[in-house]
């Protein structure tokens, strides 16, 4: 059964800058260590990715998976759901971006993952926490390097 986890971080940049980094999937291999390649499979009319296929190599977990994306009109929410995977049964997630009114943005990352590998609950929760910590810290570093 898939569990949902959530973490937040404050990034010193506006919503549109952060949304641009999040939605630039082709550049993920430059700043997300476990992502080896990304192929945009289809796009919406506005040019944002509709579906993207990722090749992941995270040590013991190697996978090729396709996610389908949806975006709030103002880009304050970017969400995805798993379409196809060799290892995962579920991967649903979202970034929610809230303008703090002081030039910073609160980014909340929500992730639900279930994989087809035997893993003790304790190790699964530790892996989820590591994925979320890394994702938010790497996102913050990437955004700060773009500002």
mmCIF file with all atom_site columns, C-alpha atoms in Angstrom:
data_model
loop_
_atom_site.group_PDB
_atom_site.id
_atom_site.type_symbol
_atom_site.label_atom_id
_atom_site.label_alt_id
_atom_site.label_comp_id
_atom_site.label_asym_id
_atom_site.label_entity_id
_atom_site.label_seq_id
_atom_site.pdbx_PDB_ins_code
_atom_site.Cartn_x
_atom_site.Cartn_y
_atom_site.Cartn_z
_atom_site.occupancy
_atom_site.B_iso_or_equiv
_atom_site.pdbx_formal_charge
_atom_site.auth_seq_id
_atom_site.auth_comp_id
_atom_site.auth_asym_id
_atom_site.auth_atom_id
_atom_site.pdbx_PDB_model_num
ATOM 1   C CA . UNK A 1 1   ? 0.000  0.000  0.000   1.00 0.00 ? 1   UNK A CA 1
ATOM 2   C CA . UNK A 1 2   ? 1.262  3.454  -0.927  1.00 0.00 ? 2   UNK A CA 1
ATOM 3   C CA . UNK A 1 3   ? 1.821  6.079  1.750   1.00 0.00 ? 3   UNK A CA 1
ATOM 4   C CA . UNK A 1 4   ? 1.792  9.794  1.128   1.00 0.00 ? 4   UNK A CA 1
ATOM 5   C CA . UNK A 1 5   ? 4.536  12.057 2.487   1.00 0.00 ? 5   UNK A CA 1
ATOM 6   C CA . UNK A 1 6   ? 4.807  15.825 2.494   1.00 0.00 ? 6   UNK A CA 1
ATOM 7   C CA . UNK A 1 7   ? 7.608  18.335 3.164   1.00 0.00 ? 7   UNK A CA 1
ATOM 8   C CA . UNK A 1 8   ? 8.051  22.069 2.643   1.00 0.00 ? 8   UNK A CA 1
ATOM 9   C CA . UNK A 1 9   ? 10.920 24.481 2.089   1.00 0.00 ? 9   UNK A CA 1
ATOM 10  C CA . UNK A 1 10  ? 11.164 28.253 1.619   1.00 0.00 ? 10  UNK A CA 1
ATOM 11  C CA . UNK A 1 11  ? 13.056 29.345 -1.498  1.00 0.00 ? 11  UNK A CA 1
ATOM 12  C CA . UNK A 1 12  ? 14.195 32.959 -2.022  1.00 0.00 ? 12  UNK A CA 1
ATOM 13  C CA . UNK A 1 13  ? 12.644 33.339 -5.492  1.00 0.00 ? 13  UNK A CA 1
ATOM 14  C CA . UNK A 1 14  ? 9.249  34.141 -7.023  1.00 0.00 ? 14  UNK A CA 1
ATOM 15  C CA . UNK A 1 15  ? 6.703  31.472 -7.956  1.00 0.00 ? 15  UNK A CA 1
ATOM 16  C CA . UNK A 1 16  ? 7.261  31.833 -11.713 1.00 0.00 ? 16  UNK A CA 1
ATOM 17  C CA . UNK A 1 17  ? 11.027 31.240 -11.406 1.00 0.00 ? 17  UNK A CA 1
ATOM 18  C CA . UNK A 1 18  ? 10.508 28.105 -9.317  1.00 0.00 ? 18  UNK A CA 1
ATOM 19  C CA . UNK A 1 19  ? 7.746  26.812 -11.611 1.00 0.00 ? 19  UNK A CA 1
ATOM 20  C CA . UNK A 1 20  ? 10.069 27.299 -14.604 1.00 0.00 ? 20  UNK A CA 1
ATOM 21  C CA . UNK A 1 21  ? 12.780 25.175 -12.951 1.00 0.00 ? 21  UNK A CA 1
ATOM 22  C CA . UNK A 1 22  ? 10.311 22.460 -11.932 1.00 0.00 ? 22  UNK A CA 1
ATOM 23  C CA . UNK A 1 23  ? 8.758  22.246 -15.407 1.00 0.00 ? 23  UNK A CA 1
ATOM 24  C CA . UNK A 1 24  ? 12.102 22.175 -17.256 1.00 0.00 ? 24  UNK A CA 1
ATOM 25  C CA . UNK A 1 25  ? 12.253 18.383 -17.168 1.00 0.00 ? 25  UNK A CA 1
ATOM 26  C CA . UNK A 1 26  ? 14.919 18.106 -19.879 1.00 0.00 ? 26  UNK A CA 1
ATOM 27  C CA . UNK A 1 27  ? 17.429 19.753 -17.510 1.00 0.00 ? 27  UNK A CA 1
ATOM 28  C CA . UNK A 1 28  ? 16.750 17.387 -14.576 1.00 0.00 ? 28  UNK A CA 1
ATOM 29  C CA . UNK A 1 29  ? 19.818 15.219 -15.335 1.00 0.00 ? 29  UNK A CA 1
ATOM 30  C CA . UNK A 1 30  ? 21.947 18.351 -14.731 1.00 0.00 ? 30  UNK A CA 1
ATOM 31  C CA . UNK A 1 31  ? 20.798 18.743 -11.119 1.00 0.00 ? 31  UNK A CA 1
ATOM 32  C CA . UNK A 1 32  ? 19.015 15.543 -10.011 1.00 0.00 ? 32  UNK A CA 1
ATOM 33  C CA . UNK A 1 33  ? 21.736 12.916 -9.529  1.00 0.00 ? 33  UNK A CA 1
ATOM 34  C CA . UNK A 1 34  ? 19.478 9.861  -9.858  1.00 0.00 ? 34  UNK A CA 1
ATOM 35  C CA . UNK A 1 35  ? 17.830 11.050 -13.109 1.00 0.00 ? 35  UNK A CA 1
ATOM 36  C CA . UNK A 1 36  ? 19.986 9.917  -16.014 1.00 0.00 ? 36  UNK A CA 1
ATOM 37  C CA . UNK A 1 37  ? 17.752 11.094 -18.876 1.00 0.00 ? 37  UNK A CA 1
ATOM 38  C CA . UNK A 1 38  ? 14.356 12.619 -19.608 1.00 0.00 ? 38  UNK A CA 1
ATOM 39  C CA . UNK A 1 39  ? 12.370 12.471 -22.835 1.00 0.00 ? 39  UNK A CA 1
ATOM 40  C CA . UNK A 1 40  ? 9.348  14.724 -23.305 1.00 0.00 ? 40  UNK A CA 1
ATOM 41  C CA . UNK A 1 41  ? 6.775  12.392 -24.878 1.00 0.00 ? 41  UNK A CA 1
ATOM 42  C CA . UNK A 1 42  ? 4.001  14.933 -25.445 1.00 0.00 ? 42  UNK A CA 1
ATOM 43  C CA . UNK A 1 43  ? 3.268  18.587 -24.739 1.00 0.00 ? 43  UNK A CA 1
ATOM 44  C CA . UNK A 1 44  ? 0.230  20.752 -24.142 1.00 0.00 ? 44  UNK A CA 1
ATOM 45  C CA . UNK A 1 45  ? -0.505 23.543 -26.628 1.00 0.00 ? 45  UNK A CA 1
ATOM 46  C CA . UNK A 1 46  ? 1.264  26.043 -24.321 1.00 0.00 ? 46  UNK A CA 1
ATOM 47  C CA . UNK A 1 47  ? 4.510  24.046 -24.565 1.00 0.00 ? 47  UNK A CA 1
ATOM 48  C CA . UNK A 1 48  ? 4.449  22.542 -21.065 1.00 0.00 ? 48  UNK A CA 1
ATOM 49  C CA . UNK A 1 49  ? 5.146  18.815 -20.857 1.00 0.00 ? 49  UNK A CA 1
ATOM 50  C CA . UNK A 1 50  ? 2.079  16.602 -20.772 1.00 0.00 ? 50  UNK A CA 1
ATOM 51  C CA . UNK A 1 51  ? 4.013  13.326 -20.510 1.00 0.00 ? 51  UNK A CA 1
ATOM 52  C CA . UNK A 1 52  ? 7.694  12.699 -19.832 1.00 0.00 ? 52  UNK A CA 1
ATOM 53  C CA . UNK A 1 53  ? 9.724  9.502  -19.575 1.00 0.00 ? 53  UNK A CA 1
ATOM 54  C CA . UNK A 1 54  ? 12.512 9.372  -17.004 1.00 0.00 ? 54  UNK A CA 1
ATOM 55  C CA . UNK A 1 55  ? 15.441 6.957  -16.661 1.00 0.00 ? 55  UNK A CA 1
ATOM 56  C CA . UNK A 1 56  ? 16.314 6.622  -12.974 1.00 0.00 ? 56  UNK A CA 1
ATOM 57  C CA . UNK A 1 57  ? 19.377 5.064  -11.374 1.00 0.00 ? 57  UNK A CA 1
ATOM 58  C CA . UNK A 1 58  ? 19.177 5.479  -7.611  1.00 0.00 ? 58  UNK A CA 1
ATOM 59  C CA . UNK A 1 59  ? 21.542 2.715  -6.540  1.00 0.00 ? 59  UNK A CA 1
ATOM 60  C CA . UNK A 1 60  ? 19.406 -0.318 -5.731  1.00 0.00 ? 60  UNK A CA 1
ATOM 61  C CA . UNK A 1 61  ? 16.405 1.159  -7.580  1.00 0.00 ? 61  UNK A CA 1
ATOM 62  C CA . UNK A 1 62  ? 16.689 1.458  -11.351 1.00 0.00 ? 62  UNK A CA 1
ATOM 63  C CA . UNK A 1 63  ? 13.609 2.329  -13.358 1.00 0.00 ? 63  UNK A CA 1
ATOM 64  C CA . UNK A 1 64  ? 12.259 3.779  -16.558 1.00 0.00 ? 64  UNK A CA 1
ATOM 65  C CA . UNK A 1 65  ? 8.918  5.443  -15.979 1.00 0.00 ? 65  UNK A CA 1
ATOM 66  C CA . UNK A 1 66  ? 6.481  7.851  -17.606 1.00 0.00 ? 66  UNK A CA 1
ATOM 67  C CA . UNK A 1 67  ? 4.633  10.575 -15.718 1.00 0.00 ? 67  UNK A CA 1
ATOM 68  C CA . UNK A 1 68  ? 1.648  12.634 -16.836 1.00 0.00 ? 68  UNK A CA 1
ATOM 69  C CA . UNK A 1 69  ? 1.617  16.268 -15.690 1.00 0.00 ? 69  UNK A CA 1
ATOM 70  C CA . UNK A 1 70  ? -1.091 18.837 -14.977 1.00 0.00 ? 70  UNK A CA 1
ATOM 71  C CA . UNK A 1 71  ? -0.562 22.505 -14.139 1.00 0.00 ? 71  UNK A CA 1
ATOM 72  C CA . UNK A 1 72  ? -2.612 25.164 -12.380 1.00 0.00 ? 72  UNK A CA 1
ATOM 73  C CA . UNK A 1 73  ? -3.216 28.112 -14.708 1.00 0.00 ? 73  UNK A CA 1
ATOM 74  C CA . UNK A 1 74  ? -1.026 30.351 -12.505 1.00 0.00 ? 74  UNK A CA 1
ATOM 75  C CA . UNK A 1 75  ? 1.561  27.541 -12.029 1.00 0.00 ? 75  UNK A CA 1
ATOM 76  C CA . UNK A 1 76  ? 1.103  27.509 -8.253  1.00 0.00 ? 76  UNK A CA 1
ATOM 77  C CA . UNK A 1 77  ? 0.484  23.753 -8.508  1.00 0.00 ? 77  UNK A CA 1
ATOM 78  C CA . UNK A 1 78  ? 2.293  21.241 -10.679 1.00 0.00 ? 78  UNK A CA 1
ATOM 79  C CA . UNK A 1 79  ? 1.110  17.676 -10.235 1.00 0.00 ? 79  UNK A CA 1
ATOM 80  C CA . UNK A 1 80  ? 1.840  14.317 -11.780 1.00 0.00 ? 80  UNK A CA 1
ATOM 81  C CA . UNK A 1 81  ? 0.687  10.737 -11.869 1.00 0.00 ? 81  UNK A CA 1
ATOM 82  C CA . UNK A 1 82  ? 2.423  7.554  -12.977 1.00 0.00 ? 82  UNK A CA 1
ATOM 83  C CA . UNK A 1 83  ? 1.442  6.244  -16.401 1.00 0.00 ? 83  UNK A CA 1
ATOM 84  C CA . UNK A 1 84  ? 3.970  3.434  -16.835 1.00 0.00 ? 84  UNK A CA 1
ATOM 85  C CA . UNK A 1 85  ? 6.911  1.972  -14.902 1.00 0.00 ? 85  UNK A CA 1
ATOM 86  C CA . UNK A 1 86  ? 9.106  -1.090 -14.691 1.00 0.00 ? 86  UNK A CA 1
ATOM 87  C CA . UNK A 1 87  ? 9.432  -0.882 -10.875 1.00 0.00 ? 87  UNK A CA 1
ATOM 88  C CA . UNK A 1 88  ? 6.792  1.456  -9.410  1.00 0.00 ? 88  UNK A CA 1
ATOM 89  C CA . UNK A 1 89  ? 3.127  0.635  -8.910  1.00 0.00 ? 89  UNK A CA 1
ATOM 90  C CA . UNK A 1 90  ? 2.241  4.190  -7.872  1.00 0.00 ? 90  UNK A CA 1
ATOM 91  C CA . UNK A 1 91  ? 3.877  7.605  -8.100  1.00 0.00 ? 91  UNK A CA 1
ATOM 92  C CA . UNK A 1 92  ? 1.587  10.556 -7.590  1.00 0.00 ? 92  UNK A CA 1
ATOM 93  C CA . UNK A 1 93  ? 2.945  13.886 -6.525  1.00 0.00 ? 93  UNK A CA 1
ATOM 94  C CA . UNK A 1 94  ? 2.725  17.636 -6.586  1.00 0.00 ? 94  UNK A CA 1
ATOM 95  C CA . UNK A 1 95  ? 4.548  20.851 -5.927  1.00 0.00 ? 95  UNK A CA 1
ATOM 96  C CA . UNK A 1 96  ? 2.404  23.578 -4.382  1.00 0.00 ? 96  UNK A CA 1
ATOM 97  C CA . UNK A 1 97  ? 3.934  27.057 -4.562  1.00 0.00 ? 97  UNK A CA 1
ATOM 98  C CA . UNK A 1 98  ? 2.768  29.849 -2.251  1.00 0.00 ? 98  UNK A CA 1
ATOM 99  C CA . UNK A 1 99  ? 4.079  33.407 -2.644  1.00 0.00 ? 99  UNK A CA 1
ATOM 100 C CA . UNK A 1 100 ? 5.058  34.664 0.819   1.00 0.00 ? 100 UNK A CA 1
ATOM 101 C CA . UNK A 1 101 ? 4.842  38.289 -0.315  1.00 0.00 ? 101 UNK A CA 1
ATOM 102 C CA . UNK A 1 102 ? 8.470  39.014 0.567   1.00 0.00 ? 102 UNK A CA 1
ATOM 103 C CA . UNK A 1 103 ? 10.246 37.637 -2.502  1.00 0.00 ? 103 UNK A CA 1
ATOM 104 C CA . UNK A 1 104 ? 10.242 34.103 -1.151  1.00 0.00 ? 104 UNK A CA 1
ATOM 105 C CA . UNK A 1 105 ? 8.037  31.134 -2.001  1.00 0.00 ? 105 UNK A CA 1
ATOM 106 C CA . UNK A 1 106 ? 6.922  28.273 0.224   1.00 0.00 ? 106 UNK A CA 1
ATOM 107 C CA . UNK A 1 107 ? 7.251  25.050 -1.789  1.00 0.00 ? 107 UNK A CA 1
ATOM 108 C CA . UNK A 1 108 ? 5.333  22.019 -0.532  1.00 0.00 ? 108 UNK A CA 1
ATOM 109 C CA . UNK A 1 109 ? 6.241  18.685 -2.090  1.00 0.00 ? 109 UNK A CA 1
ATOM 110 C CA . UNK A 1 110 ? 3.762  15.841 -1.731  1.00 0.00 ? 110 UNK A CA 1
ATOM 111 C CA . UNK A 1 111 ? 4.649  12.347 -2.907  1.00 0.00 ? 111 UNK A CA 1
ATOM 112 C CA . UNK A 1 112 ? 2.930  8.989  -2.907  1.00 0.00 ? 112 UNK A CA 1
ATOM 113 C CA . UNK A 1 113 ? 5.074  6.066  -4.076  1.00 0.00 ? 113 UNK A CA 1
ATOM 114 C CA . UNK A 1 114 ? 4.679  2.313  -4.058  1.00 0.00 ? 114 UNK A CA 1
ATOM 115 C CA . UNK A 1 115 ? 7.311  0.096  -5.649  1.00 0.00 ? 115 UNK A CA 1
ATOM 116 C CA . UNK A 1 116 ? 7.325  -3.531 -6.765  1.00 0.00 ? 116 UNK A CA 1
ATOM 117 C CA . UNK A 1 117 ? 10.347 -4.374 -4.626  1.00 0.00 ? 117 UNK A CA 1
ATOM 118 C CA . UNK A 1 118 ? 10.222 -6.017 -1.222  1.00 0.00 ? 118 UNK A CA 1
ATOM 119 C CA . UNK A 1 119 ? 11.159 -3.418 1.368   1.00 0.00 ? 119 UNK A CA 1
ATOM 120 C CA . UNK A 1 120 ? 10.573 -3.225 5.095   1.00 0.00 ? 120 UNK A CA 1
ATOM 121 C CA . UNK A 1 121 ? 8.313  -0.360 6.161   1.00 0.00 ? 121 UNK A CA 1
ATOM 122 C CA . UNK A 1 122 ? 11.100 1.285  8.162   1.00 0.00 ? 122 UNK A CA 1
ATOM 123 C CA . UNK A 1 123 ? 13.434 1.327  5.113   1.00 0.00 ? 123 UNK A CA 1
ATOM 124 C CA . UNK A 1 124 ? 10.639 2.486  2.831   1.00 0.00 ? 124 UNK A CA 1
ATOM 125 C CA . UNK A 1 125 ? 9.880  5.494  5.067   1.00 0.00 ? 125 UNK A CA 1
ATOM 126 C CA . UNK A 1 126 ? 13.585 6.319  5.307   1.00 0.00 ? 126 UNK A CA 1
ATOM 127 C CA . UNK A 1 127 ? 13.886 6.151  1.495   1.00 0.00 ? 127 UNK A CA 1
ATOM 128 C CA . UNK A 1 128 ? 10.821 8.413  1.074   1.00 0.00 ? 128 UNK A CA 1
ATOM 129 C CA . UNK A 1 129 ? 12.272 10.972 3.485   1.00 0.00 ? 129 UNK A CA 1
ATOM 130 C CA . UNK A 1 130 ? 15.619 10.912 1.664   1.00 0.00 ? 130 UNK A CA 1
ATOM 131 C CA . UNK A 1 131 ? 13.900 11.357 -1.732  1.00 0.00 ? 131 UNK A CA 1
ATOM 132 C CA . UNK A 1 132 ? 11.885 14.316 -0.469  1.00 0.00 ? 132 UNK A CA 1
ATOM 133 C CA . UNK A 1 133 ? 14.796 15.974 1.381   1.00 0.00 ? 133 UNK A CA 1
ATOM 134 C CA . UNK A 1 134 ? 17.013 15.640 -1.675  1.00 0.00 ? 134 UNK A CA 1
ATOM 135 C CA . UNK A 1 135 ? 14.328 16.834 -4.087  1.00 0.00 ? 135 UNK A CA 1
ATOM 136 C CA . UNK A 1 136 ? 13.601 20.009 -2.129  1.00 0.00 ? 136 UNK A CA 1
ATOM 137 C CA . UNK A 1 137 ? 17.238 20.841 -1.349  1.00 0.00 ? 137 UNK A CA 1
ATOM 138 C CA . UNK A 1 138 ? 18.306 20.219 -4.964  1.00 0.00 ? 138 UNK A CA 1
ATOM 139 C CA . UNK A 1 139 ? 15.388 22.318 -6.231  1.00 0.00 ? 139 UNK A CA 1
ATOM 140 C CA . UNK A 1 140 ? 16.388 25.181 -3.907  1.00 0.00 ? 140 UNK A CA 1
ATOM 141 C CA . UNK A 1 141 ? 20.024 25.001 -5.081  1.00 0.00 ? 141 UNK A CA 1
ATOM 142 C CA . UNK A 1 142 ? 18.983 24.937 -8.742  1.00 0.00 ? 142 UNK A CA 1
ATOM 143 C CA . UNK A 1 143 ? 16.590 27.887 -8.363  1.00 0.00 ? 143 UNK A CA 1
ATOM 144 C CA . UNK A 1 144 ? 19.201 29.914 -6.453  1.00 0.00 ? 144 UNK A CA 1
ATOM 145 C CA . UNK A 1 145 ? 21.717 29.299 -9.252  1.00 0.00 ? 145 UNK A CA 1
ATOM 146 C CA . UNK A 1 146 ? 19.175 30.656 -11.778 1.00 0.00 ? 146 UNK A CA 1
ATOM 147 C CA . UNK A 1 147 ? 18.294 33.832 -9.861  1.00 0.00 ? 147 UNK A CA 1
#
